[in-house]
Amino acid sequence: MNKILLCFILVISHTIYAQSPTYEETVSYIIQNTKGRMMYPGALDAYSRSKGYYLKDIKIEQNGKIELITDQKVFDGGFNIIFNIFDLVEKVDYPDGIRAYKFLVHFSGLNVSEGYGITFATDADAQKVARAFRHLKTMCKQDDDLFAKPSGEDKKSQLSKEETEVYIRKKLNECVNATYYKGYITIKKNEITIDENNKVTYTLRRDYFRNDEQYTSEFNLNQISSIVPLNNDSLIVGGLRIIFNSNVCKTSEFIQGEYSVKEWGHGYYNVFGTYVDQYIDVQKYGTLKNETSYSNEITIYFSNTDSANFNRIKKAFERLKSLSADEKDPFDD
């Protein structure tokens, strides 16, 4: 019985081993199934698919180096992309930096922020080629690079755009519900979002002397000129001023609160001790201000209970600006 079981295990092991493609077979499969297809720069559903590039050739080395050689579909010319499969940026929906989705294989971490994609006739073809790329990575051996490992200082700042945005949002959220200025101001909402075009939207909502104020400001990371503190020494809530070279920061201001109006009514005693009809003050609640303006600066609020927060948030914004400057596609005209 034991001999039969041992033979069965050997057969199964041999079958599994035989089914695992070799390095050469994997490279051959990738080249055969990608060469001649269309490649485009952009996000998963980018319209640039229609103006893509013909993938003329693909070269793969066992250290993970890949070269994609293209010709442009419409006009003369093309470009080559050289990268290492170990340098692709892995995300939740991009295992090993590679995703198969809607008839294409999409790479994350190449030289445009949205990545590059290769189109296929069927989604099944895309899924198979994505698996082949991931399998290739397991069979490659990365070269020892003198500067592959970041130094201690580098590690502090090498966050991705998404990670840096998450960090800033976390820091800004620390002052939500904080009350300051002798109890007259309470911050209710304090957050930013950043879209794929590097447009920052900053939303501040606060109770101010019983008024409900909301400010929504928009600017682009590339427009930032300088960042300075705003009287942060003794306040629970500190201010960070972002300054621009011109009035490019758009702010929508919406304020609601109590206000007094005079209405004709029955409300006051006259000198004889009786009611008379006359104009009286009536308290109401409604919109006090609703307007949009443009400015060359904006103040962003944060918790000042930790004196190091200003420098941390300043460096984070500077990191975002640096990353946004690197996102221009070198193959654009």
Coordinates of C-alpha atoms in Angstrom, one line a residue:
M1 CA 0.0 0.0 0.0
N2 CA 2.8 2.4 0.9
K3 CA 4.5 1.7 -2.4
I4 CA 1.3 2.5 -4.3
L5 CA 0.9 5.7 -2.4
L6 CA 4.5 6.7 -3.0
C7 CA 4.1 6.1 -6.8
F8 CA 0.9 8.1 -6.8
I9 CA 2.6 11.1 -5.1
L10 CA 5.5 10.9 -7.6
V11 CA 3.1 10.9 -10.5
I12 CA 1.2 13.9 -9.2
S13 CA 4.4 15.8 -8.4
H14 CA 5.8 15.1 -11.9
T15 CA 2.5 16.2 -13.4
I16 CA 2.5 19.5 -11.5
Y17 CA 6.1 20.1 -12.3
A18 CA 5.5 19.4 -16.0
Q19 CA 2.6 21.8 -16.1
S20 CA 4.7 24.7 -14.7
P21 CA 6.1 26.6 -17.8
T22 CA 9.8 27.1 -17.9
Y23 CA 11.4 30.6 -18.2
E24 CA 12.0 30.1 -21.9
E25 CA 8.4 28.9 -22.5
T26 CA 7.0 31.9 -20.5
V27 CA 9.1 34.4 -22.5
S28 CA 8.0 32.8 -25.8
Y29 CA 4.4 32.8 -24.7
I30 CA 4.5 36.5 -23.8
I31 CA 6.2 37.5 -27.0
Q32 CA 3.9 35.4 -29.2
N33 CA 0.8 36.8 -27.5
T34 CA 1.7 40.5 -27.2
K35 CA 3.8 41.3 -30.3
G36 CA 1.7 43.1 -32.9
R37 CA -1.0 44.3 -30.5
M38 CA -1.9 47.9 -29.7
M39 CA -0.3 49.7 -26.7
Y40 CA -1.5 53.0 -25.3
P41 CA -0.6 55.4 -22.5
G42 CA -3.3 56.3 -20.0
A43 CA -5.8 54.9 -17.5
L44 CA -7.8 51.7 -17.9
D45 CA -10.5 53.3 -20.0
A46 CA -8.5 56.0 -21.7
Y47 CA -9.7 57.3 -25.0
S48 CA -6.1 57.2 -26.1
R49 CA -6.6 53.6 -27.1
S50 CA -7.8 54.8 -30.4
K51 CA -4.5 56.6 -31.0
G52 CA -2.4 53.8 -29.6
Y53 CA 1.0 52.4 -30.7
Y54 CA 1.7 49.2 -32.6
L55 CA 3.8 46.9 -30.3
K56 CA 6.5 45.9 -32.8
D57 CA 8.7 43.8 -30.6
I58 CA 9.2 42.9 -26.9
K59 CA 12.5 41.9 -25.4
I60 CA 12.8 40.1 -22.0
E61 CA 15.9 39.3 -19.9
Q62 CA 16.2 37.0 -16.9
N63 CA 17.0 39.8 -14.5
G64 CA 13.4 41.1 -15.1
K65 CA 14.3 43.8 -17.6
I66 CA 11.7 44.3 -20.3
E67 CA 11.8 46.5 -23.4
L68 CA 8.6 47.3 -25.3
I69 CA 9.3 48.6 -28.8
T70 CA 6.5 50.4 -30.6
D71 CA 5.5 52.2 -33.7
Q72 CA 2.7 54.8 -33.6
K73 CA -0.6 53.8 -35.2
V74 CA -1.5 57.1 -36.9
F75 CA 1.6 59.1 -37.4
D76 CA 5.3 58.3 -38.0
G77 CA 7.5 57.4 -35.0
G78 CA 7.1 55.4 -31.9
F79 CA 8.9 54.9 -28.6
N80 CA 10.6 52.3 -26.5
I81 CA 9.9 51.6 -22.8
I82 CA 12.5 49.9 -20.8
F83 CA 11.6 48.9 -17.2
N84 CA 12.2 46.1 -14.8
I85 CA 9.3 43.9 -13.8
F86 CA 10.4 44.1 -10.1
D87 CA 9.9 47.9 -10.3
L88 CA 6.2 47.9 -11.2
V89 CA 4.0 49.4 -8.5
E90 CA 1.8 46.8 -6.7
K91 CA -1.7 47.9 -5.6
V92 CA -4.7 46.0 -4.2
D93 CA -6.1 45.6 -7.7
Y94 CA -2.7 45.4 -9.4
P95 CA -1.0 42.2 -8.1
D96 CA 2.7 42.5 -9.0
G97 CA 1.8 45.8 -10.7
I98 CA -0.1 44.0 -13.5
R99 CA -3.8 43.9 -14.0
A100 CA -6.0 42.2 -16.6
Y101 CA -9.2 44.2 -17.1
K102 CA -11.7 44.8 -19.9
F103 CA -9.7 43.3 -22.8
L104 CA -6.3 44.6 -21.8
V105 CA -3.2 44.1 -19.7
H106 CA -2.5 47.3 -17.8
F107 CA 0.9 48.1 -16.0
S108 CA 1.1 50.3 -13.0
G109 CA 4.2 52.4 -12.2
L110 CA 5.5 53.2 -15.7
N111 CA 6.4 56.7 -16.8
V112 CA 2.9 58.2 -16.8
S113 CA 0.8 58.3 -13.7
E114 CA -2.1 56.3 -15.2
G115 CA 0.2 53.6 -16.5
Y116 CA 0.3 51.8 -19.9
G117 CA -1.9 49.1 -21.3
I118 CA -1.8 46.5 -24.1
T119 CA -5.2 45.7 -25.8
F120 CA -6.5 42.2 -26.6
A121 CA -9.4 40.8 -28.6
T122 CA -10.9 39.0 -25.6
D123 CA -10.7 39.4 -21.8
A124 CA -9.6 35.8 -21.5
D125 CA -6.5 36.6 -23.6
A126 CA -5.7 39.5 -21.4
Q127 CA -6.1 37.3 -18.2
K128 CA -3.7 34.7 -19.6
V129 CA -1.0 37.2 -20.6
A130 CA -1.3 38.9 -17.2
R131 CA -0.7 35.5 -15.5
A132 CA 2.3 34.9 -17.8
F133 CA 3.9 38.2 -16.7
R134 CA 3.3 37.4 -13.1
H135 CA 4.8 33.9 -13.6
L136 CA 7.7 35.5 -15.4
K137 CA 8.5 37.5 -12.3
T138 CA 8.8 34.4 -10.1
M139 CA 11.4 33.0 -12.5
C140 CA 13.5 36.1 -12.9
K141 CA 16.4 36.9 -10.6
Q142 CA 16.8 40.6 -9.8
D143 CA 20.3 42.0 -10.2
D144 CA 22.1 43.5 -7.2
D145 CA 21.8 47.2 -7.7
L146 CA 24.1 49.6 -5.8
F147 CA 21.2 52.0 -5.2
A148 CA 18.3 49.6 -5.1
K149 CA 17.8 50.0 -1.4
P150 CA 16.8 53.5 -0.2
S151 CA 18.8 55.1 2.5
G152 CA 17.2 56.0 5.8
E153 CA 16.5 59.6 4.6
D154 CA 15.0 58.4 1.3
K155 CA 12.6 56.0 3.1
K156 CA 11.0 59.0 4.9
S157 CA 9.9 60.7 1.7
Q158 CA 9.4 57.9 -0.9
L159 CA 5.7 57.7 -0.5
S160 CA 3.5 57.4 -3.6
K161 CA 1.1 60.1 -4.6
E162 CA -1.8 58.1 -3.1
E163 CA 0.0 57.4 0.1
T164 CA 1.0 61.1 0.5
E165 CA -2.6 62.1 0.0
V166 CA -3.8 59.6 2.6
Y167 CA -1.2 61.0 5.0
I168 CA -2.3 64.6 4.5
R169 CA -6.0 63.7 4.9
K170 CA -5.1 61.9 8.2
K171 CA -3.2 64.9 9.5
L172 CA -6.0 67.4 8.6
N173 CA -8.7 65.1 10.2
E174 CA -6.9 65.4 13.5
C175 CA -8.4 68.9 14.1
V176 CA -12.0 67.9 13.3
N177 CA -14.2 68.8 16.3
A178 CA -11.5 71.0 17.8
T179 CA -12.9 74.2 19.4
Y180 CA -10.7 77.3 19.7
Y181 CA -10.8 81.1 19.6
K182 CA -12.4 81.2 23.1
G183 CA -14.9 78.6 22.0
Y184 CA -16.4 80.6 19.2
I185 CA -15.0 78.3 16.4
T186 CA -15.5 74.6 16.0
I187 CA -14.1 72.7 12.9
K188 CA -16.7 70.2 11.6
K189 CA -15.0 69.1 8.3
N190 CA -11.4 69.5 7.1
E191 CA -10.3 67.4 4.2
I192 CA -8.6 67.4 0.7
T193 CA -9.0 65.2 -2.4
I194 CA -6.7 65.1 -5.4
D195 CA -7.8 64.0 -8.8
E196 CA -5.8 62.4 -11.7
N197 CA -5.0 65.9 -13.1
N198 CA -3.4 67.0 -9.8
K199 CA -6.3 69.3 -8.9
V200 CA -6.6 69.7 -5.2
T201 CA -10.0 70.3 -3.6
Y202 CA -9.9 71.5 0.0
T203 CA -13.2 71.6 2.0
L204 CA -13.5 73.3 5.3
R205 CA -16.7 73.5 7.3
R206 CA -16.9 75.1 10.7
D207 CA -19.3 76.6 13.3
Y208 CA -18.3 80.3 13.7
F209 CA -20.2 82.5 16.1
R210 CA -23.3 80.1 15.6
N211 CA -23.0 80.4 11.8
D212 CA -22.4 77.4 9.6
E213 CA -19.6 78.2 7.2
Q214 CA -18.4 76.0 4.3
Y215 CA -15.4 76.9 2.1
T216 CA -14.5 74.8 -1.0
S217 CA -11.2 75.7 -2.6
E218 CA -9.6 74.4 -5.8
F219 CA -6.0 74.7 -7.1
N220 CA -3.4 72.7 -8.9
L221 CA -0.3 71.3 -7.2
N222 CA 1.9 72.7 -10.0
Q223 CA 0.7 76.2 -9.1
I224 CA 2.1 76.2 -5.6
S225 CA 4.8 78.9 -5.1
S226 CA 5.6 78.7 -1.4
I227 CA 4.2 77.3 1.9
V228 CA 4.5 79.3 5.2
P229 CA 3.0 79.1 8.7
L230 CA 0.1 81.3 9.9
N231 CA 0.4 82.4 13.5
N232 CA 0.6 78.9 14.9
D233 CA 2.4 79.5 18.1
S234 CA -0.3 79.5 20.8
L235 CA -3.4 78.1 18.9
I236 CA -4.9 74.6 19.2
V237 CA -5.6 74.8 15.5
G238 CA -2.8 76.0 13.3
G239 CA -2.8 77.4 9.8
L240 CA -0.7 76.6 6.8
R241 CA -0.7 79.2 4.0
I242 CA -0.1 78.0 0.5
I243 CA 0.9 80.9 -1.8
F244 CA 0.5 81.1 -5.6
N245 CA 2.0 83.5 -8.1
S246 CA -1.4 84.7 -9.2
N247 CA -5.1 84.5 -8.3
V248 CA -5.5 80.9 -9.3
C249 CA -7.1 79.5 -6.2
K250 CA -10.9 79.3 -6.6
T251 CA -12.9 79.4 -3.4
S252 CA -16.7 79.0 -3.1
E253 CA -18.0 80.4 0.2
F254 CA -21.4 79.4 1.6
I255 CA -22.5 80.7 5.0
Q256 CA -25.8 80.1 6.8
G257 CA -26.9 81.6 10.1
E258 CA -29.2 83.9 12.1
Y259 CA -30.1 87.3 10.9
S260 CA -32.6 90.0 11.9
V261 CA -35.1 91.7 9.6
K262 CA -37.8 94.3 10.3
E263 CA -41.4 93.2 9.6
W264 CA -44.7 95.0 10.1
G265 CA -46.3 93.3 13.1
H266 CA -48.2 93.4 16.4
G267 CA -45.5 93.4 19.0
Y268 CA -44.6 96.4 21.2
Y269 CA -46.3 98.3 24.0
N270 CA -46.9 101.9 23.5
V271 CA -46.7 104.5 26.2
F272 CA -50.2 103.7 27.3
G273 CA -49.4 100.0 27.9
T274 CA -51.2 98.5 24.9
Y275 CA -50.0 96.7 21.7
V276 CA -49.6 98.6 18.5
D277 CA -48.9 97.6 14.9
Q278 CA -45.4 98.7 13.9
Y279 CA -42.2 97.4 12.5
I280 CA -40.5 94.9 14.8
D281 CA -37.2 92.9 14.7
V282 CA -37.7 89.3 13.6
Q283 CA -35.0 86.7 13.9
K284 CA -34.6 84.3 11.0
Y285 CA -32.1 81.6 9.8
G286 CA -30.9 81.3 6.3
T287 CA -28.2 82.0 3.7
L288 CA -25.9 84.9 4.7
K289 CA -23.4 84.5 1.9
N290 CA -23.0 82.4 -1.3
E291 CA -20.3 83.6 -3.6
T292 CA -17.1 82.5 -5.4
S293 CA -13.8 84.4 -5.5
Y294 CA -10.2 83.9 -6.7
S295 CA -7.1 84.5 -4.6
N296 CA -3.3 84.0 -4.6
E297 CA -3.3 82.2 -1.3
I298 CA -5.2 79.7 0.8
T299 CA -5.1 78.7 4.5
I300 CA -5.3 75.0 5.3
Y301 CA -6.0 74.2 9.0
F302 CA -4.4 71.4 11.1
S303 CA -4.0 70.3 14.7
N304 CA -1.2 72.4 16.3
T305 CA -1.1 70.2 19.5
D306 CA 2.0 68.7 18.0
S307 CA 4.4 71.5 17.0
A308 CA 6.0 69.4 14.3
N309 CA 2.8 69.1 12.3
F310 CA 3.4 72.2 10.2
N311 CA 6.7 70.9 8.8
R312 CA 5.3 67.4 8.3
I313 CA 2.3 68.7 6.2
K314 CA 4.5 71.2 4.4
K315 CA 6.9 68.4 3.3
A316 CA 3.9 66.3 2.3
F317 CA 2.5 69.0 0.0
E318 CA 6.0 69.6 -1.4
R319 CA 6.3 65.8 -2.1
L320 CA 2.9 65.9 -4.0
K321 CA 4.1 68.9 -6.1
S322 CA 7.4 67.1 -6.9
L323 CA 5.5 63.9 -7.9
S324 CA 3.0 65.9 -10.1
A325 CA 6.0 67.5 -11.9
D326 CA 7.2 64.0 -12.8
E327 CA 4.0 62.9 -14.4
K328 CA 4.3 64.6 -17.7
D329 CA 4.5 62.0 -20.4
P330 CA 7.9 62.3 -22.1
F331 CA 6.4 61.3 -25.4
D332 CA 3.9 64.1 -25.5
D333 CA 4.7 66.9 -28.0

